[in-house]
CSV table of C-alpha atoms and ligand atoms in Angstrom, one decimal:
chain,number,residue,atom,x,y,z
A,261,UNK,CA,0.0,0.0,0.0
A,262,UNK,CA,1.4,3.4,-1.0
A,263,UNK,CA,0.7,6.3,1.4
A,264,UNK,CA,-0.1,9.8,0.1
A,265,UNK,CA,2.3,12.5,1.1
A,266,UNK,CA,1.5,15.0,3.8
A,267,UNK,CA,-0.2,18.0,2.0
A,268,UNK,CA,1.3,21.4,3.2
A,269,UNK,CA,-0.5,24.5,2.0
A,270,UNK,CA,1.6,27.1,3.8
A,271,UNK,CA,5.3,27.6,4.4
A,272,UNK,CA,4.6,27.1,8.2
A,273,UNK,CA,3.0,23.7,7.5
A,274,UNK,CA,5.9,22.7,5.2
A,275,UNK,CA,8.4,23.7,7.9
A,276,UNK,CA,6.6,21.8,10.6
A,277,UNK,CA,6.2,18.7,8.5
A,278,UNK,CA,9.8,18.6,7.3
A,279,UNK,CA,11.1,19.3,10.9
A,280,UNK,CA,9.1,16.4,12.2
A,281,UNK,CA,10.2,14.0,9.5
A,282,UNK,CA,13.8,15.0,9.7
A,283,UNK,CA,13.7,14.6,13.5
A,284,UNK,CA,12.3,11.1,13.0
A,285,UNK,CA,15.0,10.2,10.5
A,286,UNK,CA,17.7,11.5,12.8
A,287,UNK,CA,16.4,9.4,15.6
A,288,UNK,CA,16.5,6.3,13.5
A,289,UNK,CA,20.1,6.9,12.2
A,290,UNK,CA,23.1,6.1,14.3
A,291,UNK,CA,25.0,9.1,13.0
A,292,UNK,CA,22.0,11.4,13.2
A,293,UNK,CA,23.0,13.0,9.9
A,294,UNK,CA,20.0,13.6,7.6
A,295,UNK,CA,19.2,15.0,4.2
A,296,UNK,CA,16.2,16.6,2.4
A,297,UNK,CA,15.6,16.5,-1.3
A,298,UNK,CA,13.3,19.2,-2.9
A,299,UNK,CA,11.7,18.6,-6.3
A,300,UNK,CA,10.1,21.9,-7.6
A,301,UNK,CA,7.2,21.3,-10.1
A,302,UNK,CA,4.2,23.0,-11.5
A,303,UNK,CA,2.1,19.9,-11.1
A,304,UNK,CA,0.5,18.0,-14.1
A,305,UNK,CA,3.0,15.3,-13.0
A,306,UNK,CA,4.1,12.6,-15.5
A,307,UNK,CA,6.8,10.0,-15.6
A,308,UNK,CA,9.5,12.7,-16.1
A,309,UNK,CA,8.6,14.2,-12.7
A,310,UNK,CA,8.4,10.7,-11.3
A,311,UNK,CA,12.1,10.2,-12.2
A,312,UNK,CA,13.0,13.4,-10.4
A,313,UNK,CA,11.1,12.2,-7.3
A,314,UNK,CA,12.6,8.7,-7.4
A,315,UNK,CA,16.1,10.2,-7.7
A,316,UNK,CA,15.4,12.3,-4.7
A,317,UNK,CA,13.9,9.3,-2.8
A,318,UNK,CA,17.0,7.2,-3.4
A,319,UNK,CA,19.4,9.9,-2.0
A,320,UNK,CA,17.5,11.6,0.9
A,321,UNK,CA,15.7,10.9,4.1
A,322,UNK,CA,12.9,13.4,3.4
A,323,UNK,CA,11.5,14.2,0.0
A,324,UNK,CA,9.5,17.4,-0.6
A,325,UNK,CA,7.7,18.0,-3.9
A,326,UNK,CA,6.4,21.5,-4.5
A,327,UNK,CA,3.4,22.0,-6.8
A,328,UNK,CA,2.9,25.6,-7.8
A,329,UNK,CA,1.8,27.0,-11.2
A,330,UNK,CA,4.0,30.1,-11.1
A,331,UNK,CA,2.2,33.1,-12.8
A,332,UNK,CA,5.5,35.0,-13.1
A,333,UNK,CA,6.9,32.6,-15.7
A,334,UNK,CA,4.0,32.8,-18.2
A,335,UNK,CA,3.9,35.4,-20.9
A,336,UNK,CA,0.3,35.2,-21.8
A,337,UNK,CA,-2.6,34.9,-19.4
A,338,UNK,CA,-4.1,32.3,-21.8
A,339,UNK,CA,-1.1,30.0,-21.3
A,340,UNK,CA,-1.4,30.3,-17.6
A,341,UNK,CA,-5.2,29.5,-17.8
A,342,UNK,CA,-4.8,26.5,-19.9
A,343,UNK,CA,-1.9,25.0,-17.9
A,344,UNK,CA,-3.3,21.6,-16.6
A,345,UNK,CA,-4.0,21.3,-12.9
A,346,UNK,CA,-4.9,18.1,-11.2
A,347,UNK,CA,-3.8,17.9,-7.5
A,348,UNK,CA,-5.6,14.6,-6.8
A,349,UNK,CA,-3.8,12.8,-9.7
A,350,UNK,CA,-0.5,14.5,-8.7
A,351,UNK,CA,-0.8,13.2,-5.1
A,352,UNK,CA,-1.5,9.7,-6.4
A,353,UNK,CA,1.7,9.8,-8.5
A,354,UNK,CA,3.7,11.2,-5.6
A,355,UNK,CA,2.4,8.4,-3.3
A,356,UNK,CA,3.6,5.8,-5.9
A,357,UNK,CA,7.0,7.5,-5.9
A,358,UNK,CA,7.3,7.7,-2.2
A,359,UNK,CA,7.3,11.5,-1.7
A,360,UNK,CA,6.9,12.5,1.9
A,361,UNK,CA,5.5,16.0,1.6
A,362,UNK,CA,3.6,17.8,-1.2
A,363,UNK,CA,3.9,21.6,-0.8
A,364,UNK,CA,1.1,23.1,-2.8
A,365,UNK,CA,0.7,26.7,-1.8
A,366,UNK,CA,-1.8,29.2,-3.2
A,367,UNK,CA,-0.5,32.2,-5.0
A,368,UNK,CA,-1.3,34.4,-2.0
A,369,UNK,CA,1.2,32.4,0.1
A,370,UNK,CA,4.0,32.7,-2.5
A,371,UNK,CA,3.2,36.3,-3.5
A,372,UNK,CA,1.4,37.9,-0.6
A,373,UNK,CA,1.9,41.4,-1.9
A,374,UNK,CA,0.9,40.5,-5.5
A,375,UNK,CA,3.6,40.3,-8.1
A,376,UNK,CA,7.1,41.0,-6.6
A,377,UNK,CA,8.7,44.2,-7.4
A,378,UNK,CA,12.2,42.8,-7.1
A,379,UNK,CA,13.1,39.7,-9.1
A,380,UNK,CA,16.0,37.5,-9.9
A,381,UNK,CA,17.6,38.5,-13.2
A,382,UNK,CA,18.6,35.6,-15.4
A,383,UNK,CA,21.1,37.8,-17.3
A,384,UNK,CA,22.5,37.0,-20.7
A,385,UNK,CA,22.2,33.3,-20.1
A,386,UNK,CA,18.4,33.8,-19.7
A,387,UNK,CA,18.0,36.0,-22.7
A,388,UNK,CA,18.9,33.5,-25.4
A,389,UNK,CA,17.2,30.3,-26.8
A,390,UNK,CA,14.0,29.9,-24.8
A,391,UNK,CA,14.4,33.3,-23.2
A,392,UNK,CA,14.5,34.9,-26.7
A,393,UNK,CA,11.0,33.7,-27.5
A,394,UNK,CA,9.6,34.0,-24.0
A,395,UNK,CA,10.9,37.4,-22.6
A,396,UNK,CA,10.8,37.4,-18.8
A,397,UNK,CA,10.2,33.7,-18.6
A,398,UNK,CA,13.5,32.8,-16.8
A,399,UNK,CA,13.4,35.8,-14.5
A,400,UNK,CA,10.0,34.6,-13.4
A,401,UNK,CA,11.1,31.0,-13.1
A,402,UNK,CA,14.3,31.8,-11.2
A,403,UNK,CA,12.4,34.1,-8.8
A,404,UNK,CA,10.0,31.3,-7.8
A,405,UNK,CA,12.9,28.8,-7.7
A,406,UNK,CA,14.8,31.1,-5.3
A,407,UNK,CA,11.7,31.3,-3.1
A,408,UNK,CA,11.0,27.6,-3.2
A,409,UNK,CA,14.6,26.9,-2.3
A,410,UNK,CA,14.2,29.1,0.7
A,411,UNK,CA,10.9,27.5,1.7
A,412,UNK,CA,12.4,24.0,1.3
A,413,UNK,CA,15.6,24.8,3.4
A,414,UNK,CA,15.7,22.1,6.1
A,415,UNK,CA,14.6,23.7,9.4
A,416,UNK,CA,17.2,21.6,11.3
A,417,UNK,CA,20.8,20.8,10.2
A,418,UNK,CA,20.7,18.5,7.2
A,419,UNK,CA,22.1,18.1,3.7
A,420,UNK,CA,20.0,19.9,1.1
A,421,UNK,CA,19.5,18.9,-2.5
A,422,UNK,CA,17.2,20.1,-5.2
A,423,UNK,CA,16.3,18.2,-8.4
A,424,UNK,CA,15.7,19.5,-11.9
A,425,UNK,CA,15.2,17.8,-15.2
A,426,UNK,CA,17.9,17.9,-17.9
A,427,UNK,CA,15.1,18.2,-20.4
A,428,UNK,CA,14.9,21.9,-19.5
A,429,UNK,CA,18.7,22.3,-20.1
A,430,UNK,CA,18.6,26.1,-20.0
A,431,UNK,CA,16.6,26.2,-16.8
A,432,UNK,CA,19.0,23.7,-15.2
A,433,UNK,CA,22.1,25.8,-16.3
A,434,UNK,CA,20.4,29.0,-14.9
A,435,UNK,CA,19.5,27.4,-11.6
A,436,UNK,CA,23.0,26.1,-11.2
A,437,UNK,CA,24.4,29.5,-11.9
A,438,UNK,CA,22.0,31.2,-9.5
A,439,UNK,CA,22.8,28.8,-6.7
A,440,UNK,CA,26.6,29.3,-7.4
A,441,UNK,CA,26.5,33.1,-8.0
A,442,UNK,CA,24.2,33.8,-5.0
A,443,UNK,CA,25.7,31.2,-2.6
A,444,UNK,CA,22.5,29.1,-2.1
A,445,UNK,CA,23.3,26.3,0.4
A,446,UNK,CA,21.9,23.6,-1.8
A,447,UNK,CA,23.3,21.0,-4.2
A,448,UNK,CA,21.6,21.2,-7.6
A,449,UNK,CA,21.1,17.7,-9.2
A,450,UNK,CA,20.2,17.3,-12.9
A,451,UNK,CA,18.1,14.2,-13.7
A,452,UNK,CA,18.2,12.6,-17.2
A,453,UNK,CA,15.3,13.2,-19.6
A,454,UNK,CA,12.6,10.5,-19.6
A,455,UNK,CA,11.4,9.5,-23.1
A,456,UNK,CA,8.5,7.5,-24.5
A,457,UNK,CA,9.5,4.3,-26.2
A,458,UNK,CA,9.7,6.1,-29.6
A,459,UNK,CA,12.1,8.7,-28.2
A,460,UNK,CA,9.7,11.7,-27.6
A,461,UNK,CA,10.8,13.5,-24.5
A,462,UNK,CA,8.0,13.5,-21.9
A,463,UNK,CA,6.4,16.9,-21.4
A,464,UNK,CA,3.1,18.2,-20.0
A,465,UNK,CA,2.6,19.8,-23.5
A,466,UNK,CA,2.6,16.5,-25.4
A,467,UNK,CA,-1.0,16.1,-24.5
A,468,UNK,CA,-1.9,19.0,-26.8
A,469,UNK,CA,-0.4,17.2,-29.9
A,470,UNK,CA,-2.7,15.4,-32.4
A,471,UNK,CA,-1.5,11.8,-33.3
A,472,UNK,CA,-0.1,13.2,-36.6
A,473,UNK,CA,1.7,16.0,-34.9
A,474,UNK,CA,3.1,13.6,-32.3
A,475,UNK,CA,4.6,11.5,-35.1
A,476,UNK,CA,6.0,14.6,-36.8
A,477,UNK,CA,7.6,15.7,-33.4
A,478,UNK,CA,9.7,12.6,-33.3
A,479,UNK,CA,12.1,14.3,-35.8
A,480,UNK,CA,13.4,16.4,-32.8
A,481,UNK,CA,14.8,13.3,-31.1
A,482,UNK,CA,15.9,11.7,-34.4
A,483,UNK,CA,18.0,14.7,-35.4
A,484,UNK,CA,19.6,14.9,-31.9
A,485,UNK,CA,20.4,11.2,-32.0
A,486,UNK,CA,21.9,11.6,-35.4
A,487,UNK,CA,24.4,14.2,-33.9
A,488,UNK,CA,25.0,12.1,-30.8
A,489,UNK,CA,25.9,9.0,-32.9
A,490,UNK,CA,28.6,11.2,-34.7
A,491,UNK,CA,29.8,12.6,-31.4
A,492,UNK,CA,30.1,9.1,-29.9
A,493,UNK,CA,32.2,8.0,-32.9
A,494,UNK,CA,34.3,11.3,-32.6
A,495,UNK,CA,33.3,12.2,-36.1
A,496,UNK,CA,32.6,15.8,-37.3
A,497,UNK,CA,29.1,16.8,-36.5
A,498,UNK,CA,26.8,17.1,-39.5
A,499,UNK,CA,24.6,19.9,-38.2
A,500,UNK,CA,23.5,20.7,-41.8
A,501,UNK,CA,22.3,17.1,-42.2
A,502,UNK,CA,20.3,17.3,-38.9
A,503,UNK,CA,18.8,20.6,-40.1
A,504,UNK,CA,17.8,19.0,-43.4
A,505,UNK,CA,16.2,16.1,-41.6
A,506,UNK,CA,14.0,18.6,-39.6
A,507,UNK,CA,13.1,20.7,-42.6
A,508,UNK,CA,11.9,17.6,-44.4
A,509,UNK,CA,9.0,17.3,-41.9
A,510,UNK,CA,6.5,20.0,-43.0
A,511,UNK,CA,4.5,20.1,-39.7
A,512,UNK,CA,7.7,21.0,-37.8
A,513,UNK,CA,8.6,24.7,-37.6
A,514,UNK,CA,12.2,24.8,-36.3
A,515,UNK,CA,13.2,27.7,-34.0
A,516,UNK,CA,16.8,26.6,-33.3
A,517,UNK,CA,19.2,23.7,-33.3
A,518,UNK,CA,22.5,24.7,-31.7
A,519,UNK,CA,25.5,22.9,-30.4
A,520,UNK,CA,26.6,24.7,-27.2
A,521,UNK,CA,28.8,24.6,-24.1
A,522,UNK,CA,26.8,22.8,-21.4
A,523,UNK,CA,27.3,25.4,-18.7
A,524,UNK,CA,27.4,28.8,-20.5
A,525,UNK,CA,25.2,27.7,-23.5
A,526,UNK,CA,27.6,29.6,-25.7
A,527,UNK,CA,27.8,28.2,-29.2
A,528,UNK,CA,31.0,26.1,-29.5
A,529,UNK,CA,33.9,28.3,-30.6
A,530,UNK,CA,35.3,25.8,-33.0
A,531,UNK,CA,33.5,24.6,-36.1
A,532,UNK,CA,32.6,21.1,-35.0
A,533,UNK,CA,31.5,20.3,-38.6
A,534,UNK,CA,35.1,20.4,-39.8
A,535,UNK,CA,37.0,18.9,-36.8
A,536,UNK,CA,36.5,15.4,-35.3
A,537,UNK,CA,34.3,16.0,-32.3
A,538,UNK,CA,36.0,15.3,-29.0
A,539,UNK,CA,34.6,17.9,-26.6
A,540,UNK,CA,31.7,18.2,-24.2
A,541,UNK,CA,28.6,19.9,-25.6
A,542,UNK,CA,24.9,20.0,-25.6
A,543,UNK,CA,22.8,19.9,-28.7
A,544,UNK,CA,19.7,22.0,-28.1
A,545,UNK,CA,16.6,22.1,-30.2
A,546,UNK,CA,13.3,23.9,-30.1
A,547,UNK,CA,10.4,23.8,-32.6
A,548,UNK,CA,6.7,24.4,-33.0
A,549,UNK,CA,4.5,21.6,-34.0
A,550,UNK,CA,1.1,23.1,-34.6
A,551,UNK,CA,0.5,25.4,-31.6
A,552,UNK,CA,2.8,23.4,-29.4
A,553,UNK,CA,6.3,24.5,-28.7
A,554,UNK,CA,8.6,21.6,-27.9
A,555,UNK,CA,12.2,21.6,-26.6
A,556,UNK,CA,14.7,18.8,-26.3
A,557,UNK,CA,18.4,18.3,-26.0
A,558,UNK,CA,21.1,15.7,-25.9
A,559,UNK,CA,24.5,15.6,-24.3
A,560,UNK,CA,27.4,15.1,-26.7
A,561,UNK,CA,30.8,13.8,-25.7
B,700,PAF,O1,10.3,23.3,-14.5
B,700,PAF,C1,9.3,23.7,-14.0
B,700,PAF,O2,8.3,22.9,-13.8
B,700,PAF,C2,9.2,25.1,-13.4
B,700,PAF,O3,9.9,26.0,-14.2
B,700,PAF,C3,9.7,25.2,-12.0
B,700,PAF,C4,11.2,24.9,-11.9
B,700,PAF,C5,8.9,24.3,-11.1
B,700,PAF,C6,9.6,26.7,-11.5
B,700,PAF,O4,8.2,27.1,-11.5
């Protein structure tokens, strides 16, 4: 029998629940040393989130999953409105993954004075790729992540880790930078992307694809895999070939396909099409399929 996590609606409830569970864990350990893993989410949980929670479960005594649809990171009110919300189903999935606490605050708890006047700036790293087509998105996402990392901070001495999906590579790079640049006392853990059997990266947006669009969308992973195979063989990367592959699928409207440094997301300085590929890189892709914007990436090297 799986047990549903404790539901905390306020910061005070979250604090009380994590103090109690960390206290219990300390009492049952000889060394008394405990750890807490936080998994920030916007709900509409799927197997991709489940992988984050399972990773946190394996490494920590107490696992907290936050569920909050953050208005600050949505450009258009319509997108915020149509974002799927289903707390009951989320709690069932969290029970199956062994989460201890679900922190699902209302907007008034997170932003008691309305939209915050002071926000985290995602800088140049947040202005490109996804940031270029969604101005303000990463400032909004980092602002709430900063708040969630504060809320989740263990109320008693304990190791502290936070889990983010590698699927959102730019978000992960930004969260790592924020934690390093602003000295957040938390270890940021990146968790590999979960894919359907045919390779499509799991995303809460996939539900908006028609069956034909879904088939078309598979070219994103196909083109990334094409580059990865070349990188694995230390061959020059045929980015033009990957682009041609994507252009041949009419329903897919490519925004970008770029090979970049995994931390700075700067395009690689050397021309990896002419030299055998031996470095470390990320291939990033974003495209629209119908109304649905999809992103994916693969680590090269
Ligand atoms: O990746 C997400 O689901 C969101 O951007 C996050 C990190 C929960 C912040 O709202």
